[in-house]
PDB file of C-alpha atoms and ligand atoms in Angstrom:
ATOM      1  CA  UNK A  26     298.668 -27.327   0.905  1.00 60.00           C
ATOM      2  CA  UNK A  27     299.687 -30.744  -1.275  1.00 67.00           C
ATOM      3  CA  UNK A  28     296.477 -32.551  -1.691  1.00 71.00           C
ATOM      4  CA  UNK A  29     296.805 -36.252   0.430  1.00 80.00           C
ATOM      5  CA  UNK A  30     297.656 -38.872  -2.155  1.00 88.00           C
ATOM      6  CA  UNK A  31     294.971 -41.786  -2.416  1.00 92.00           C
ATOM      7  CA  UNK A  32     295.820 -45.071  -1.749  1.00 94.00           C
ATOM      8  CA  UNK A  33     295.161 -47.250  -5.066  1.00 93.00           C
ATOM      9  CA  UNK A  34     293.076 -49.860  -4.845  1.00 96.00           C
ATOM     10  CA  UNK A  35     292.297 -51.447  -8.382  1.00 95.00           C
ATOM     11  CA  UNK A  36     290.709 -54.475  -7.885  1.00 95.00           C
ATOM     12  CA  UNK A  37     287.956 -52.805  -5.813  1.00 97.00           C
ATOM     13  CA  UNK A  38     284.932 -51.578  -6.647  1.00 97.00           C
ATOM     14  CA  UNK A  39     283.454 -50.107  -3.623  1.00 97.00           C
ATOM     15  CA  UNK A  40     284.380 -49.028   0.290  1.00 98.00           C
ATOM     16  CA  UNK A  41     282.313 -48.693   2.968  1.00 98.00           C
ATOM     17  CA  UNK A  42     282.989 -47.689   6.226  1.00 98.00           C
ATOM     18  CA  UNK A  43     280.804 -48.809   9.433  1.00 98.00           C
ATOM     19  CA  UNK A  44     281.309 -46.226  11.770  1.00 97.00           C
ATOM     20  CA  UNK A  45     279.790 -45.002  15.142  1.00 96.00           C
ATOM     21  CA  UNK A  46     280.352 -42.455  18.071  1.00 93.00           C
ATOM     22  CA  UNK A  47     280.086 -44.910  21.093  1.00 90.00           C
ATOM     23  CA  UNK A  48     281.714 -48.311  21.270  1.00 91.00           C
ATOM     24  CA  UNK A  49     279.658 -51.418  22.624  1.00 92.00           C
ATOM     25  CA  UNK A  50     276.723 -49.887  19.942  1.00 94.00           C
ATOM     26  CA  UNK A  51     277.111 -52.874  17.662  1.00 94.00           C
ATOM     27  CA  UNK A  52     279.555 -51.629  15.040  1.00 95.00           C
ATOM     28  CA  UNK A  53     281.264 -54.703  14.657  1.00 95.00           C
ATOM     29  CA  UNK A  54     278.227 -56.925  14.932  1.00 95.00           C
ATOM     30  CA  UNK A  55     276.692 -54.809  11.853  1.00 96.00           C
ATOM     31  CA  UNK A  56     279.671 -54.703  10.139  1.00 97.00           C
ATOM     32  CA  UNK A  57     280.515 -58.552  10.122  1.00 96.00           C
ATOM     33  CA  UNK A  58     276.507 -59.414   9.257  1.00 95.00           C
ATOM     34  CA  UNK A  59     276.123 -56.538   6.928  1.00 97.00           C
ATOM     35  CA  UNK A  60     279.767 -58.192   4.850  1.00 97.00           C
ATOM     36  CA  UNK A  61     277.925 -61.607   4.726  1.00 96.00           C
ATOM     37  CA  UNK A  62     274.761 -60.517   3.791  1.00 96.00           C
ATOM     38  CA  UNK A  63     276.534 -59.461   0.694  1.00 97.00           C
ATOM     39  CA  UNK A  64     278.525 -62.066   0.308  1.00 97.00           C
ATOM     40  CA  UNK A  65     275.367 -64.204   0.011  1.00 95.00           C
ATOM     41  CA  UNK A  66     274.074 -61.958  -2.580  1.00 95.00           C
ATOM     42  CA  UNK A  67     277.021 -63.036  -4.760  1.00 97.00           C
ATOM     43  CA  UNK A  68     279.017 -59.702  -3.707  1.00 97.00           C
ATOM     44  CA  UNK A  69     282.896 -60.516  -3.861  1.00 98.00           C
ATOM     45  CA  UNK A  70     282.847 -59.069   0.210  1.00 98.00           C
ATOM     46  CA  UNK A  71     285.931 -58.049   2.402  1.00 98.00           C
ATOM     47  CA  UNK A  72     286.040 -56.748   5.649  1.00 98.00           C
ATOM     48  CA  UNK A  73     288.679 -54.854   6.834  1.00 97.00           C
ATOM     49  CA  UNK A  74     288.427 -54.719  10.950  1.00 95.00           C
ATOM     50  CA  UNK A  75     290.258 -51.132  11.497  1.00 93.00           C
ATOM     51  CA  UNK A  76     289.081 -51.403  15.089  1.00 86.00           C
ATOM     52  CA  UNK A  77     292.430 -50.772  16.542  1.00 81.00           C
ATOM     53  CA  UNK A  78     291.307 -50.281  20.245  1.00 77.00           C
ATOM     54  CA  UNK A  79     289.340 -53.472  20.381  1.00 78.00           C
ATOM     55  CA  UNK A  80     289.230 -55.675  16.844  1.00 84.00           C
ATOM     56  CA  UNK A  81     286.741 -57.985  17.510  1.00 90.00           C
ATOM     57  CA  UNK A  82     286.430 -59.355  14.296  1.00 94.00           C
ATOM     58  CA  UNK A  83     288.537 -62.352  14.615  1.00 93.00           C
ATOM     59  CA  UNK A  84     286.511 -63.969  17.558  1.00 92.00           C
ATOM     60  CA  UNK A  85     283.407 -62.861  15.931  1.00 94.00           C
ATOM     61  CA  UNK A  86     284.422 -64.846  13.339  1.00 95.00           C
ATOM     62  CA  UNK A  87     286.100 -67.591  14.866  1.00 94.00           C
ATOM     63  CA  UNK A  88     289.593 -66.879  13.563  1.00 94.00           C
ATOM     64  CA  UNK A  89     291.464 -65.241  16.185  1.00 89.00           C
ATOM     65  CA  UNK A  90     293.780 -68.354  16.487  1.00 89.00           C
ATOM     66  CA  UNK A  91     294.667 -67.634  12.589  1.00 91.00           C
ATOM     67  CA  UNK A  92     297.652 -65.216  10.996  1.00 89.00           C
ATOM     68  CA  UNK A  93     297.231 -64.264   7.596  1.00 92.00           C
ATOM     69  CA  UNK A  94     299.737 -65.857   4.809  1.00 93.00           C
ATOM     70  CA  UNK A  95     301.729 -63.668   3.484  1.00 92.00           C
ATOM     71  CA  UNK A  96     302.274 -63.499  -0.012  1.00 93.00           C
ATOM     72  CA  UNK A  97     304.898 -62.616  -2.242  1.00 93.00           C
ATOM     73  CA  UNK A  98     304.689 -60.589  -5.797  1.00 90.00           C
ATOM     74  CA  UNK A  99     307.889 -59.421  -7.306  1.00 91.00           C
ATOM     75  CA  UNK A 100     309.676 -58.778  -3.855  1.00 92.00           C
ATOM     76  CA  UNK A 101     306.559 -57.353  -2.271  1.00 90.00           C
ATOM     77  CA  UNK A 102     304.616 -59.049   0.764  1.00 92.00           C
ATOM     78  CA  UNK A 103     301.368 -58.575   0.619  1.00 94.00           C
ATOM     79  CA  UNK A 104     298.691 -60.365   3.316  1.00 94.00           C
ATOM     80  CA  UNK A 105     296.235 -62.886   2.232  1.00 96.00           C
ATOM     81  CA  UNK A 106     292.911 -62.317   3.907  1.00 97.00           C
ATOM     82  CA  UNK A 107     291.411 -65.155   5.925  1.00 97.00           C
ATOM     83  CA  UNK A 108     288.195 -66.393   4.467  1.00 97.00           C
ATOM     84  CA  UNK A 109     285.064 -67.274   6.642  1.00 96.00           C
ATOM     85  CA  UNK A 110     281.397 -67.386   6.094  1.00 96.00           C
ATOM     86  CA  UNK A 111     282.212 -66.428   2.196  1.00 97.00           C
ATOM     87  CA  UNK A 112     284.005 -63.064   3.855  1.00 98.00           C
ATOM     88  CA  UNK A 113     288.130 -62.195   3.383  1.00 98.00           C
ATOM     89  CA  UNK A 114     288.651 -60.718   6.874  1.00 97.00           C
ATOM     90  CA  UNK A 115     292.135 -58.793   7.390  1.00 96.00           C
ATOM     91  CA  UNK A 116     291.921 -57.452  11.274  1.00 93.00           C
ATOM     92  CA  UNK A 117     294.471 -55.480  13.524  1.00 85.00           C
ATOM     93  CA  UNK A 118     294.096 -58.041  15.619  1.00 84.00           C
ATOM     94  CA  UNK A 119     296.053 -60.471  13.519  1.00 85.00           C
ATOM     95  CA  UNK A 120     298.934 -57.604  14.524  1.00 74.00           C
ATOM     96  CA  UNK A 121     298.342 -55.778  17.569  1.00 66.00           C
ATOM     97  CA  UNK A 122     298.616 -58.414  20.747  1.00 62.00           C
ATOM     98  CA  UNK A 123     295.731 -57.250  22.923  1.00 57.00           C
ATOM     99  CA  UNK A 124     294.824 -53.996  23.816  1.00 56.00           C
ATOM    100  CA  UNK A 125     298.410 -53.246  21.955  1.00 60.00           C
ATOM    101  CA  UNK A 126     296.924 -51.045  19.899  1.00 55.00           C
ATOM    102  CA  UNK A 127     296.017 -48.826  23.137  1.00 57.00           C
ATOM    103  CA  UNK A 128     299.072 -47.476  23.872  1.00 59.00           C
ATOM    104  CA  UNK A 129     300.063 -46.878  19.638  1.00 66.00           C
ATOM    105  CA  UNK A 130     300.961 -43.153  19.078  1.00 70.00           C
ATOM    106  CA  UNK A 131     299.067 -41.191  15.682  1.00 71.00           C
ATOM    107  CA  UNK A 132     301.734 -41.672  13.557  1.00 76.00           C
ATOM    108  CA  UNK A 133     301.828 -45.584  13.928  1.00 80.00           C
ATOM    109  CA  UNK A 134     298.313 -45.682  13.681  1.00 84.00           C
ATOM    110  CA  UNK A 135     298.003 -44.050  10.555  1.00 88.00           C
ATOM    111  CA  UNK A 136     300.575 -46.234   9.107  1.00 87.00           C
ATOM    112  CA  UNK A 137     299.105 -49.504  10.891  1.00 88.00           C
ATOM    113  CA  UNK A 138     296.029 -48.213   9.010  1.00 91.00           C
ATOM    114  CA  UNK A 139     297.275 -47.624   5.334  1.00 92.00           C
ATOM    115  CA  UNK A 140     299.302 -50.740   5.665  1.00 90.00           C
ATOM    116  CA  UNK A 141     296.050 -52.868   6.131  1.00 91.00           C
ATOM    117  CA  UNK A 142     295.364 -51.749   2.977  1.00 95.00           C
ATOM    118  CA  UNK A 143     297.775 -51.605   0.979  1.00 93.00           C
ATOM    119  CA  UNK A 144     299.674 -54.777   1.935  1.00 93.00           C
ATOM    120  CA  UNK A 145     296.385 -56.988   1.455  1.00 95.00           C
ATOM    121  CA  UNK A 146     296.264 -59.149  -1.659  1.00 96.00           C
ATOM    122  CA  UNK A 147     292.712 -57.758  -3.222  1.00 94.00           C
ATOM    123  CA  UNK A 148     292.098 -59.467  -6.264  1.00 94.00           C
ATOM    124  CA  UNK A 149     288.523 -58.741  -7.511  1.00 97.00           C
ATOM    125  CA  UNK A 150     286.462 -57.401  -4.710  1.00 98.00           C
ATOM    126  CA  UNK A 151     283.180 -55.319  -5.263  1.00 98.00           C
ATOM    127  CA  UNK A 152     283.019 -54.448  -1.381  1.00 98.00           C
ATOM    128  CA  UNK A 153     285.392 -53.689   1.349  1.00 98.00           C
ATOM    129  CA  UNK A 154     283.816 -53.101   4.604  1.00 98.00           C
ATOM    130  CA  UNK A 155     285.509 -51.199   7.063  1.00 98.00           C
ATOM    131  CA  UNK A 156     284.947 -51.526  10.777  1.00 97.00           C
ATOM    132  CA  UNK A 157     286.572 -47.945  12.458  1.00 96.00           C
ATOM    133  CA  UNK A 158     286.983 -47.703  15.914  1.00 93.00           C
ATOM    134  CA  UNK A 159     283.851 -45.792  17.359  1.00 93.00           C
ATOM    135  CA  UNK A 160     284.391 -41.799  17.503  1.00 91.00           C
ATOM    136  CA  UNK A 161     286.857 -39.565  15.908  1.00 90.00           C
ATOM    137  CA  UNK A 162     290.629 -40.336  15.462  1.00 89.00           C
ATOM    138  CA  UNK A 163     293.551 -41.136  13.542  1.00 90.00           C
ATOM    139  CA  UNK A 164     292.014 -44.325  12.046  1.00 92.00           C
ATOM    140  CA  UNK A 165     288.935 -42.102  11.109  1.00 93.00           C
ATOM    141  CA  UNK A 166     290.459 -39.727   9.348  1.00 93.00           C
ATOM    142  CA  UNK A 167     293.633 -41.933   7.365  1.00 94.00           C
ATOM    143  CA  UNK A 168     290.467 -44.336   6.047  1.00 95.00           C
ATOM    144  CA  UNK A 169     288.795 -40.850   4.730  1.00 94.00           C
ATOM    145  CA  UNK A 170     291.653 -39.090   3.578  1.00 93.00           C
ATOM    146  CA  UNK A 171     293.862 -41.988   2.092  1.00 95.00           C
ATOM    147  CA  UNK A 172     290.969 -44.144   0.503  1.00 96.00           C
ATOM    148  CA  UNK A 173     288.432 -43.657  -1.880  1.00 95.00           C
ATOM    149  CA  UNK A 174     284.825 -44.330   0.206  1.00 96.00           C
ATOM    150  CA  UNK A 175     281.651 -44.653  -1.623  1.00 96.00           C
ATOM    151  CA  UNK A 176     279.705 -43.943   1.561  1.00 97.00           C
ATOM    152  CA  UNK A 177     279.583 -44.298   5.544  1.00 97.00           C
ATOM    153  CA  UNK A 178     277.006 -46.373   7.671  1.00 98.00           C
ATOM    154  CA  UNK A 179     276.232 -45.008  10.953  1.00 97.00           C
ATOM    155  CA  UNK A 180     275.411 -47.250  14.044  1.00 97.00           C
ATOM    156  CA  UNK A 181     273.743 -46.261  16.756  1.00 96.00           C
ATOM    157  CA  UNK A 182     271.759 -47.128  19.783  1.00 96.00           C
ATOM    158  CA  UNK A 183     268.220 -45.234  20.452  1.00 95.00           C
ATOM    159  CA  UNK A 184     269.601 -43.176  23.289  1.00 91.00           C
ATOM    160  CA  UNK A 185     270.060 -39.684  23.167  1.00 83.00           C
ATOM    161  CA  UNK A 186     273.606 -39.988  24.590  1.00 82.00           C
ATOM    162  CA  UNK A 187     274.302 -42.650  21.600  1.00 81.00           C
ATOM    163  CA  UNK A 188     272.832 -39.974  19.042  1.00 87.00           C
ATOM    164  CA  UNK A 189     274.766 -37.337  20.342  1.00 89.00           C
ATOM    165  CA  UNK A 190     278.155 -39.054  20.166  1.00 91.00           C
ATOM    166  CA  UNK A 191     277.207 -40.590  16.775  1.00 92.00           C
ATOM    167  CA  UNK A 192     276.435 -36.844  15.150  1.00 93.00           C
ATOM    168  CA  UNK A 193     279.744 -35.863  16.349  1.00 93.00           C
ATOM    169  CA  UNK A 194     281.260 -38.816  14.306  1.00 93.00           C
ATOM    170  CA  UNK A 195     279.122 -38.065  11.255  1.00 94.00           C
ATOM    171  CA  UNK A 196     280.592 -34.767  11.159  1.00 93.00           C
ATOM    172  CA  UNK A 197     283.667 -35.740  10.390  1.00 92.00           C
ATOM    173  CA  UNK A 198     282.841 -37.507   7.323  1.00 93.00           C
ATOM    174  CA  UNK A 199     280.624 -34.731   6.018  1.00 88.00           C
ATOM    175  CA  UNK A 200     283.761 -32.111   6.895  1.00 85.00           C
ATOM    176  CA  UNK A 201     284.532 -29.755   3.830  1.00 83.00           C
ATOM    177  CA  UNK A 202     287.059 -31.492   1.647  1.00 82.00           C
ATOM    178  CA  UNK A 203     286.744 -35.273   3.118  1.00 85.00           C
ATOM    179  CA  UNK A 204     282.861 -35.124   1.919  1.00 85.00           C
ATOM    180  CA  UNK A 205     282.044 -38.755   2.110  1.00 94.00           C
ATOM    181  CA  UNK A 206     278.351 -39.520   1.848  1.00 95.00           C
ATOM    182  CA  UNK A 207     276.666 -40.751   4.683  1.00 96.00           C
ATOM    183  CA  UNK A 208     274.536 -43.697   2.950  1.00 97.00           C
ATOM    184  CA  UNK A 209     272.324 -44.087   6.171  1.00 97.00           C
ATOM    185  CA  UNK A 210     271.902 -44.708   9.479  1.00 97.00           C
ATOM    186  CA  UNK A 211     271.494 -48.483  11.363  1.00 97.00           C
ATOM    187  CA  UNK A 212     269.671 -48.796  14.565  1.00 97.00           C
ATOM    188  CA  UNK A 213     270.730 -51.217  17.162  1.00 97.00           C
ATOM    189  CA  UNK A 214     268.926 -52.568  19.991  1.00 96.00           C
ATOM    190  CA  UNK A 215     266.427 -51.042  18.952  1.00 97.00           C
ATOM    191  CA  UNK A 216     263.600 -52.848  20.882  1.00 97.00           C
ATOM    192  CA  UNK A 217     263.424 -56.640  22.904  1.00 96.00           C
ATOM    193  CA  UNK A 218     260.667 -58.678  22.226  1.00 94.00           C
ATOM    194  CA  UNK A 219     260.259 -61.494  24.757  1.00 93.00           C
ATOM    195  CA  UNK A 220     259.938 -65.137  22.510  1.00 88.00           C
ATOM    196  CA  UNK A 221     256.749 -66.054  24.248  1.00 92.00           C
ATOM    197  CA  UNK A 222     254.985 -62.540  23.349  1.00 95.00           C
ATOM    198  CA  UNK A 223     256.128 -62.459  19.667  1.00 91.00           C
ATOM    199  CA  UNK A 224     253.737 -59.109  19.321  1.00 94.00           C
ATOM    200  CA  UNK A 225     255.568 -57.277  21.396  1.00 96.00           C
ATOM    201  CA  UNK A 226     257.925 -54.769  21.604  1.00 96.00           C
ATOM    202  CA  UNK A 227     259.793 -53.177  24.506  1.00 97.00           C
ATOM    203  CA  UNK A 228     261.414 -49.934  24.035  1.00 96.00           C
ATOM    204  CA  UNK A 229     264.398 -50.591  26.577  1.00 95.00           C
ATOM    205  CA  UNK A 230     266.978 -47.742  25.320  1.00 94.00           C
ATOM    206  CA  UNK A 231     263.814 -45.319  24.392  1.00 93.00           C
ATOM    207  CA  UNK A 232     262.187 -45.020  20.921  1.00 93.00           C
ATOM    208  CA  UNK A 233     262.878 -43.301  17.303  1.00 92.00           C
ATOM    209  CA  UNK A 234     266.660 -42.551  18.040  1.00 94.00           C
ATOM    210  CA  UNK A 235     267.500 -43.678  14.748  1.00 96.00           C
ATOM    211  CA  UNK A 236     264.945 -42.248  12.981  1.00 96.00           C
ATOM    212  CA  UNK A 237     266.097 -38.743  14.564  1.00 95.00           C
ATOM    213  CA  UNK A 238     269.591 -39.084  13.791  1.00 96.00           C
ATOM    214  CA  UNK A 239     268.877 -39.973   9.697  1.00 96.00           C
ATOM    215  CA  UNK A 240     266.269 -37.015   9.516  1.00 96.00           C
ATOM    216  CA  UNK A 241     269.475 -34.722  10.745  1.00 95.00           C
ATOM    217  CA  UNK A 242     271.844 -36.338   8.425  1.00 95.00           C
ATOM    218  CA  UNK A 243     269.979 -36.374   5.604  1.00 95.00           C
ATOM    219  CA  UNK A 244     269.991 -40.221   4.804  1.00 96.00           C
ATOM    220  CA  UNK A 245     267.855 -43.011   5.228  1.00 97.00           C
ATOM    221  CA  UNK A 246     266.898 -45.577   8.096  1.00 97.00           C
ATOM    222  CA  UNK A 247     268.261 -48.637   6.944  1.00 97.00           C
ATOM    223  CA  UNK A 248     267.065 -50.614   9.462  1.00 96.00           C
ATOM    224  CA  UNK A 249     266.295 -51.263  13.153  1.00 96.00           C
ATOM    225  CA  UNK A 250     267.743 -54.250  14.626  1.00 95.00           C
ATOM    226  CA  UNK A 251     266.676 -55.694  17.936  1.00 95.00           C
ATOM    227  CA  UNK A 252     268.040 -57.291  20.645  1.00 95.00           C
ATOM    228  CA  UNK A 253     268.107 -61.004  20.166  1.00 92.00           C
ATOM    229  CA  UNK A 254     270.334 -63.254  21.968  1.00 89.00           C
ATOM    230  CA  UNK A 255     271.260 -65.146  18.910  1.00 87.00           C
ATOM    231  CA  UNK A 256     273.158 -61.746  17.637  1.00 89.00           C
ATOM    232  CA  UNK A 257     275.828 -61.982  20.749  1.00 88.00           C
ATOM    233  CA  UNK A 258     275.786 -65.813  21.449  1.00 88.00           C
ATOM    234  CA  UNK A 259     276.913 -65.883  17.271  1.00 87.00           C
ATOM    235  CA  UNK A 260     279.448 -62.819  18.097  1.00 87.00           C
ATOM    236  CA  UNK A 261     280.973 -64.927  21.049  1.00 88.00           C
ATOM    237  CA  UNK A 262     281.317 -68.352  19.495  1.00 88.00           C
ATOM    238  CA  UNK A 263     282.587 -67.118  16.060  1.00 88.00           C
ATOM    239  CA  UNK A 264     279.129 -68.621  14.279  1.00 87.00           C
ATOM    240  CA  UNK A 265     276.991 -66.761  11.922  1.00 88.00           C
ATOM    241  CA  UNK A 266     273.573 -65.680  12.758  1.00 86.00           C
ATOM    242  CA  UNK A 267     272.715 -66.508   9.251  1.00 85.00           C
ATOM    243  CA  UNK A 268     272.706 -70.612  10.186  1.00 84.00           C
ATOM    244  CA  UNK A 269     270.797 -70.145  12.643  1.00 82.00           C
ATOM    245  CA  UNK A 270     267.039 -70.637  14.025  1.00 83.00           C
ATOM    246  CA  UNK A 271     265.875 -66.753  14.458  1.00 84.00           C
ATOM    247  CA  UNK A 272     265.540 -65.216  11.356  1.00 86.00           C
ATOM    248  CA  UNK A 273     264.967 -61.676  12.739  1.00 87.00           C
ATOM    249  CA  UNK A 274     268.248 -60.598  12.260  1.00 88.00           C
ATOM    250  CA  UNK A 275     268.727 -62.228   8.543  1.00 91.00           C
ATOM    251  CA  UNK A 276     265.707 -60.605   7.421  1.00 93.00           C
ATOM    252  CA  UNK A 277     267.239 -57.470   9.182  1.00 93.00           C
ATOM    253  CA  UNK A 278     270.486 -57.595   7.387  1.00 95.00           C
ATOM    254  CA  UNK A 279     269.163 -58.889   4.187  1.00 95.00           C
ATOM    255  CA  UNK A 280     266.669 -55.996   3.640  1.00 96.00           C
ATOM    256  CA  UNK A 281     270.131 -53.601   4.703  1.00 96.00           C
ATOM    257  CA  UNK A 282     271.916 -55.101   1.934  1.00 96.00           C
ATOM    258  CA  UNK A 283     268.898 -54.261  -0.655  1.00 95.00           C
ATOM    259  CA  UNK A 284     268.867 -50.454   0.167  1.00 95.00           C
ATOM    260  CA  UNK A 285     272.254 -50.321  -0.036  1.00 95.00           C
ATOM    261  CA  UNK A 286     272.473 -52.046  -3.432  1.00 93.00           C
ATOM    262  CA  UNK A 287     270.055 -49.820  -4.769  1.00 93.00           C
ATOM    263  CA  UNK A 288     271.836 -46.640  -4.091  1.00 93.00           C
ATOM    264  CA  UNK A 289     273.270 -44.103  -6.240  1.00 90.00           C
ATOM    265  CA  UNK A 290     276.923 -45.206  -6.050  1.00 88.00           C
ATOM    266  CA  UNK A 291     275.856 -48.641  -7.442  1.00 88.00           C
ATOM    267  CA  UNK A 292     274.835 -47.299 -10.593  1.00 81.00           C
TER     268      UNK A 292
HETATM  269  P1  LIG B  19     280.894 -52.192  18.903  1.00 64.93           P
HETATM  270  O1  LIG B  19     281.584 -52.730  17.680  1.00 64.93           O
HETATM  271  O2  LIG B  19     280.037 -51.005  18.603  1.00 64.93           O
HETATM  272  O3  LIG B  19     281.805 -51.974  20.065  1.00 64.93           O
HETATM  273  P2  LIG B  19     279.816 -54.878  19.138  1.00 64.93           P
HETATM  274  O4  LIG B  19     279.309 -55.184  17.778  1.00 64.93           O
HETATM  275  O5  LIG B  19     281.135 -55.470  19.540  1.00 64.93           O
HETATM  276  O6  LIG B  19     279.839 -53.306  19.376  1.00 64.93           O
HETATM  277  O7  LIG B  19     278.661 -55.268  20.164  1.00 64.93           O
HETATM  278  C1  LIG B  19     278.830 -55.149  21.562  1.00 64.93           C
HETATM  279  C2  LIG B  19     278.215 -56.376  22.246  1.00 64.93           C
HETATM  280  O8  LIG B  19     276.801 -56.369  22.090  1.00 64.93           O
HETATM  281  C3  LIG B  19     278.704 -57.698  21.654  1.00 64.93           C
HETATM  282  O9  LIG B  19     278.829 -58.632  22.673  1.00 64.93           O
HETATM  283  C4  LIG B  19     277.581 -58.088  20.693  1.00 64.93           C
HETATM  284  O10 LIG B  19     277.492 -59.475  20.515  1.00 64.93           O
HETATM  285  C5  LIG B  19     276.354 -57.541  21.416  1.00 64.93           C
HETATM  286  N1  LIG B  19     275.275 -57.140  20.489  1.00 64.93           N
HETATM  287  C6  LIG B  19     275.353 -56.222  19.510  1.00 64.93           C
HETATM  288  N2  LIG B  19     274.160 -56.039  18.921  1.00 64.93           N
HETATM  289  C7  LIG B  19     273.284 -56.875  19.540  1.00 64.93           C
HETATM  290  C8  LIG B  19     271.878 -57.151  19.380  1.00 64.93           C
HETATM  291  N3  LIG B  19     271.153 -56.515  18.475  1.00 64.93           N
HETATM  292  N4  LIG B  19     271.325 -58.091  20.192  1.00 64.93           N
HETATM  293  C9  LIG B  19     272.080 -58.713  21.134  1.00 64.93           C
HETATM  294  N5  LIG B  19     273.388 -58.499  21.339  1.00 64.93           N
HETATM  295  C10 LIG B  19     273.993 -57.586  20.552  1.00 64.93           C
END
């Protein structure tokens, strides 16, 4: 068999894709927080919302109204990302009407996929994170086979039903001949802690999911993030949790961004 030709990307330094089994697990929340974490850290951060079934990236970041200019270098279009909160964001929702991307056969996925890639203007970036549509599919697998990723971020809820869906979608990226490291595991809703009892902590989906599901695969915990209204009232106005009051989920975020930095694929 012909070995799958890469897609090129010069100007960038490093991929990363945010995937998870279930939807509604906070992908896209940890994907949009974890891109401007870094780009506070002075990281030159994309985020490329691959989320074809539901792209929630524009209203999380309070561009849905926006298209993307398109740009033209010797006869060829290329997309410029819209930049918010220090992040370029390129989404299939700038493309797909909604829910269009529901009733989109493989093939035009794959090559709705590639093209969000390859017909984005770059220039220097030292991240791209990718948001993928929860599971297993034809987004999944044209990201892994068609792009060079440093690593993959797992989400998941504590739940056993979470864990079970999310080891099914970590197996594809550690499939003989895709191989793409799985750089650790994120925890969502992890606990609720009520604001007048700041000590303490309810275990609403059960306890230690996440730490399960990293022992399996290998990889670290990178963090446990709770439930905290400010994470969905900043996903539904298009604000970022980083300007506001509760710091939980900066700190959260901030500490991801460290591990990550410090990994093997930085050096
Ligand atoms: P996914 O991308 O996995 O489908 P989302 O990131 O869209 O999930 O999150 C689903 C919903 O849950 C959104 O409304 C989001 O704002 C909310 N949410 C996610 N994580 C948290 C959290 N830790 N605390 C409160 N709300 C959250």
């Amino acid at each position: 068999m012909k070995p799958i030709e890469k897609i090129e990307l010069p100007d960038v330094k490093h991929i990363l894709a945010v995937a998870s089994g279930k939807g509604g697990v906070g992908k896209s929340t940890v994907s949009s927080n974890l891109a401007i974490a870094l780009a506070r850290n002075g990281y030159k951060t994309a985020l490329v919302d691959a989320d074809i079934y539901g792209p929630s990236i524009p209203r999380m970041f309070g561009i849905e109204d926006q298209k993307p200019e398109i740009l033209e270098f010797s006869g060829v279009q290329l997309m410029k990302p819209i930049e918010k909160f220090g992040v370029k964001v390129i989404s299939m929702g700038f493309f797909a009407g909604r829910n269009q991307g529901l009733i989109w056969r493989g093939p035009l996925v794959a090559n709705a996929t590639q093209q969000l890639f390859q017909n984005t203007h770059w220039e220097e970036t030292d991240f791209i994170i990718v948001d993928l549509p929860p599971g297993t599919g034809d987004v999944q697998l044209t990201v892994i086979q068609k792009l060079t990723i440093s690593g993959a971020i797992m989400v998941t809820t504590p739940q056993e039903i979470a864990l079970n869906d999310a080891r099914k979608a970590a197996s594809m990226f550690n499939n003989p001949g895709l191989d793409v490291p799985i750089l650790g595991v994120i925890e969502n809703m992890s606990w609720f802690t009520p604001v007048p009892h700041p000590n303490e902590k309810y275990y609403l989906f059960g306890k230690g999911g996440g730490e399960k599901l990293a022992t399996e695969l290998e990889s670290p915990l990178l963090g446990q993030i709770p439930l905290i209204a400010e994470l969905g009232e900043a996903a539904e106005n298009g604000l970022s949790v980083f300007s506001q009051k509760n710091k939980t989920p900066v700190k959260v975020f901030e500490n991801i961004t460290e591990s990550l930095c410090q990994m093997e694929f930085m050096q």
